[in-house]
XYZ file of N, CA and C in Angstrom:
348
model
N -15.326 -48.049 7.723
C -14.582 -46.914 7.234
C -15.149 -46.508 5.877
N -15.354 -45.226 5.661
C -15.784 -44.722 4.369
C -14.571 -44.326 3.545
N -14.595 -44.674 2.262
C -13.519 -44.309 1.346
C -14.082 -44.300 -0.070
N -13.334 -43.687 -0.980
C -13.772 -43.618 -2.367
C -13.549 -44.966 -3.041
N -14.586 -45.472 -3.690
C -14.492 -46.724 -4.451
C -14.407 -46.361 -5.930
N -13.282 -46.671 -6.596
C -13.168 -46.348 -8.014
C -14.118 -47.175 -8.881
N -14.585 -48.294 -8.369
C -15.526 -49.114 -9.123
C -16.930 -48.497 -9.082
N -17.372 -48.113 -7.879
C -18.691 -47.472 -7.712
C -18.642 -45.983 -8.067
N -17.442 -45.410 -8.011
C -17.202 -43.986 -8.240
C -17.931 -43.105 -7.232
N -17.885 -43.527 -5.964
C -18.469 -42.728 -4.882
C -17.892 -43.194 -3.553
N -18.135 -42.389 -2.518
C -17.729 -42.784 -1.170
C -18.655 -43.888 -0.684
N -18.055 -44.990 -0.255
C -18.841 -46.124 0.232
C -18.216 -46.652 1.511
N -18.942 -47.478 2.199
C -18.419 -48.158 3.388
C -17.449 -49.240 2.919
N -16.275 -49.290 3.544
C -15.253 -50.283 3.197
C -14.935 -51.096 4.444
N -14.818 -52.409 4.276
C -14.433 -53.233 5.425
C -13.005 -53.731 5.241
N -12.298 -53.852 6.356
C -10.927 -54.336 6.368
C -10.949 -55.855 6.342
N -10.161 -56.451 5.451
C -10.067 -57.910 5.335
C -8.613 -58.306 5.585
N -8.412 -59.253 6.474
C -7.082 -59.740 6.835
C -7.154 -61.256 6.791
N -6.497 -61.874 5.802
C -6.589 -63.328 5.691
C -5.353 -63.912 5.026
N -5.264 -65.222 5.084
C -4.186 -65.951 4.437
C -4.747 -66.560 3.157
N -4.057 -66.293 2.049
C -4.430 -66.870 0.765
C -3.282 -67.743 0.291
N -3.562 -68.646 -0.637
C -2.512 -69.479 -1.213
C -2.291 -69.070 -2.656
N -1.016 -68.945 -3.025
C -0.646 -68.563 -4.378
C 0.186 -69.689 -4.971
N -0.117 -70.057 -6.211
C 0.582 -71.129 -6.904
C 1.850 -70.573 -7.546
N 2.990 -71.050 -7.073
C 4.280 -70.682 -7.646
C 4.916 -71.961 -8.171
N 4.986 -72.058 -9.487
C 5.587 -73.219 -10.153
C 5.055 -74.539 -9.604
N 3.733 -74.599 -9.458
C 3.081 -75.831 -9.037
C 3.043 -76.064 -7.541
N 3.592 -75.158 -6.770
C 3.588 -75.301 -5.311
C 2.729 -74.202 -4.697
N 1.827 -74.595 -3.816
C 0.948 -73.628 -3.167
C 1.667 -73.017 -1.962
N 1.801 -71.696 -1.983
C 2.499 -70.971 -0.928
C 1.481 -70.080 -0.213
N 1.331 -70.232 1.116
C 0.410 -69.351 1.843
C 1.017 -67.952 1.994
N 0.167 -66.952 1.872
C 0.630 -65.572 1.982
C -0.388 -64.743 2.754
N 0.113 -63.895 3.640
C -0.737 -63.008 4.433
C -1.157 -61.824 3.560
N -2.460 -61.578 3.446
C -2.991 -60.484 2.627
C -3.866 -59.568 3.472
N -3.735 -58.273 3.241
C -4.594 -57.276 3.878
C -5.156 -56.389 2.777
N -6.452 -56.151 2.817
C -7.060 -55.259 1.839
C -8.397 -54.753 2.354
N -8.929 -53.778 1.634
C -10.266 -53.272 1.930
C -11.217 -53.806 0.873
N -12.464 -53.989 1.271
C -13.487 -54.473 0.349
C -14.679 -53.518 0.427
N -15.126 -53.055 -0.746
C -16.274 -52.160 -0.818
C -17.525 -52.942 -0.430
N -18.281 -52.398 0.516
C -19.507 -53.061 0.990
C -20.614 -53.032 -0.070
N -20.539 -52.074 -1.008
C -21.594 -51.958 -2.016
C -21.389 -52.891 -3.203
N -20.186 -52.858 -3.785
C -19.958 -53.648 -5.003
C -19.115 -54.898 -4.764
N -18.455 -54.999 -3.608
C -17.643 -56.173 -3.291
C -16.235 -56.128 -3.849
N -15.868 -55.040 -4.532
C -14.536 -54.911 -5.117
C -13.477 -54.839 -4.017
N -12.332 -55.520 -4.237
C -11.221 -55.516 -3.288
C -10.201 -54.460 -3.685
N -9.581 -53.826 -2.677
C -8.552 -52.825 -2.911
C -7.372 -53.105 -2.007
N -6.193 -53.252 -2.611
C -4.991 -53.492 -1.812
C -4.671 -52.275 -0.962
N -4.076 -52.535 0.167
C -3.610 -51.471 1.046
C -2.137 -51.242 0.714
N -1.791 -50.071 0.205
C -0.383 -49.830 -0.123
C 0.477 -49.858 1.139
N 1.479 -50.737 1.122
C 2.400 -50.844 2.258
C 3.816 -50.903 1.717
N 4.584 -49.843 1.885
C 5.950 -49.851 1.365
C 6.855 -50.865 2.061
N 6.461 -51.324 3.247
C 7.288 -52.259 4.011
C 6.950 -53.721 3.744
N 5.953 -53.995 2.882
C 5.543 -55.384 2.664
C 5.073 -55.576 1.228
N 5.741 -56.468 0.524
C 5.382 -56.811 -0.847
C 4.971 -58.284 -0.846
N 3.684 -58.572 -1.030
C 3.223 -59.964 -0.970
C 3.940 -60.888 -1.960
N 4.199 -60.406 -3.175
C 4.875 -61.245 -4.162
C 6.301 -61.556 -3.715
N 6.992 -60.568 -3.178
C 8.340 -60.798 -2.663
C 8.312 -61.832 -1.541
N 7.328 -61.736 -0.658
C 7.206 -62.691 0.453
C 6.976 -64.112 -0.061
N 6.146 -64.253 -1.089
C 5.875 -65.573 -1.672
C 7.142 -66.129 -2.321
N 7.842 -65.304 -3.092
C 9.084 -65.749 -3.733
C 10.125 -66.158 -2.690
N 10.233 -65.390 -1.609
C 11.195 -65.726 -0.557
C 10.860 -67.076 0.083
N 9.582 -67.308 0.339
C 9.162 -68.591 0.918
C 9.453 -69.733 -0.050
N 9.171 -69.538 -1.343
C 9.441 -70.568 -2.346
C 10.936 -70.883 -2.394
N 11.772 -69.830 -2.447
C 13.225 -70.045 -2.480
C 13.687 -70.804 -1.241
N 13.140 -70.438 -0.093
C 13.504 -71.092 1.161
C 13.147 -72.575 1.123
N 11.955 -72.891 0.661
C 11.519 -74.294 0.577
C 12.389 -75.108 -0.368
N 12.860 -74.478 -1.439
C 13.646 -75.180 -2.454
C 15.154 -75.088 -2.213
N 15.561 -74.395 -1.144
C 16.988 -74.247 -0.854
C 17.701 -73.359 -1.859
N 16.975 -72.410 -2.438
C 17.538 -71.512 -3.446
C 18.076 -70.243 -2.778
N 19.012 -69.596 -3.458
C 19.610 -68.362 -2.941
C 18.612 -67.207 -2.998
N 18.633 -66.381 -1.959
C 17.819 -65.164 -1.915
C 18.571 -64.057 -2.664
N 17.869 -63.015 -3.117
C 18.514 -61.944 -3.891
C 19.749 -61.340 -3.220
N 19.645 -61.060 -1.920
C 20.792 -60.450 -1.241
C 21.972 -61.420 -1.146
N 21.709 -62.716 -1.130
C 22.791 -63.710 -1.106
C 23.508 -63.754 -2.453
N 22.759 -63.634 -3.533
C 23.357 -63.619 -4.873
C 24.273 -62.404 -5.003
N 23.764 -61.259 -4.576
C 24.544 -60.023 -4.659
C 25.787 -60.102 -3.771
N 25.641 -60.633 -2.555
C 26.772 -60.764 -1.629
C 27.837 -61.687 -2.221
N 27.417 -62.804 -2.818
C 28.333 -63.753 -3.449
C 29.146 -63.060 -4.541
N 28.451 -62.300 -5.393
C 29.124 -61.597 -6.486
C 30.131 -60.588 -5.943
N 29.728 -59.840 -4.921
C 30.617 -58.816 -4.364
C 31.812 -59.434 -3.639
N 31.603 -60.589 -2.985
C 32.725 -61.278 -2.325
C 33.767 -61.710 -3.341
N 33.314 -62.049 -4.547
C 34.235 -62.431 -5.620
C 34.812 -61.211 -6.338
N 34.334 -60.020 -5.945
C 34.763 -58.754 -6.554
C 34.524 -58.746 -8.058
N 33.327 -59.193 -8.412
C 32.938 -59.229 -9.822
C 31.815 -58.238 -10.082
N 31.791 -57.712 -11.292
C 30.655 -56.898 -11.714
C 29.540 -57.845 -12.150
N 28.357 -57.301 -12.332
C 27.260 -58.132 -12.836
C 27.621 -58.695 -14.207
N 28.262 -57.887 -15.020
C 28.645 -58.343 -16.362
C 29.609 -59.522 -16.278
N 30.613 -59.410 -15.409
C 31.609 -60.480 -15.288
C 30.973 -61.774 -14.782
N 30.143 -61.685 -13.734
C 29.515 -62.893 -13.198
C 28.527 -63.487 -14.193
N 27.795 -62.647 -14.895
C 26.831 -63.173 -15.866
C 27.549 -63.923 -16.986
N 28.720 -63.439 -17.387
C 29.500 -64.136 -18.420
C 30.006 -65.479 -17.904
N 30.468 -65.517 -16.663
C 30.949 -66.770 -16.066
C 29.817 -67.789 -15.981
N 28.623 -67.316 -15.575
C 27.473 -68.216 -15.408
C 26.781 -68.552 -16.725
N 27.078 -67.788 -17.765
C 26.431 -68.032 -19.054
C 24.985 -67.557 -19.096
N 24.699 -66.505 -18.338
C 23.360 -65.909 -18.369
C 23.508 -64.435 -18.727
N 22.437 -63.816 -19.140
C 22.481 -62.406 -19.508
C 22.638 -61.510 -18.290
N 23.267 -60.360 -18.506
C 23.449 -59.397 -17.421
C 22.102 -58.916 -16.893
N 21.128 -58.734 -17.783
C 19.794 -58.291 -17.347
C 19.138 -59.351 -16.463
N 19.374 -60.615 -16.781
C 18.818 -61.711 -15.985
C 19.420 -61.699 -14.583
N 20.734 -61.569 -14.494
C 21.400 -61.512 -13.187
C 20.904 -60.306 -12.389
N 20.753 -59.179 -13.056
C 20.249 -57.978 -12.394
C 18.853 -58.209 -11.828
N 17.996 -58.865 -12.589
C 16.636 -59.166 -12.107
C 16.689 -60.083 -10.884
N 17.548 -61.089 -10.906
C 17.658 -62.002 -9.767
C 18.140 -61.265 -8.515
N 19.102 -60.362 -8.682
C 19.608 -59.590 -7.541
C 18.557 -58.623 -7.002
N 17.578 -58.292 -7.829
C 16.534 -57.351 -7.425
C 15.210 -58.024 -7.101
N 15.206 -59.360 -6.965
C 14.027 -60.040 -6.447
C 13.261 -60.939 -7.385
N 13.604 -60.959 -8.680
C 12.907 -61.869 -9.591
C 13.219 -63.313 -9.187
N 12.280 -64.200 -9.418
C 12.457 -65.606 -9.045
C 13.279 -66.322 -10.109
N 14.453 -66.776 -9.715
C 15.329 -67.468 -10.645
C 14.828 -68.885 -10.911
N 15.265 -69.436 -12.044
C 14.946 -70.836 -12.325
C 15.833 -71.701 -11.434
N 15.412 -72.935 -11.205
C 16.225 -73.831 -10.375
C 17.554 -74.131 -11.060
N 17.557 -74.196 -12.392
C 18.797 -74.444 -13.132
C 19.773 -73.282 -12.940
N 19.288 -72.052 -13.031
C 20.160 -70.894 -12.817
C 20.627 -70.826 -11.373
N 19.794 -71.241 -10.435
C 20.187 -71.210 -9.032
C 21.344 -72.170 -8.781
N 21.350 -73.300 -9.464
C 22.415 -74.289 -9.282
C 23.752 -73.791 -9.827
N 23.698 -72.909 -10.822
C 24.936 -72.367 -11.404
C 25.667 -71.582 -10.337
């Protein structure tokens, strides 16, 4: 496939690469499925934009699963079942509201915060 390479600054032949890579998350190697194009001229890799798949989110979900940690939607569901706002739950847990918001939106929580 021909496409524009921002590294070469011209149209070049690009090959599709589909492989499993390992990413280190807090000392644990997590395999992740990656798809990208590689310029045949300079070797530069280019991610394929996919709104339905976020590799980092997939890695975090696998890490949480391995460690028995809550997923973002579970944290949000728990808070809503208690009929609490983010501010109220963050005060109960002793963490910042911004921190709780990040966890509900996919940031990887610490194991200590997960236990709370």
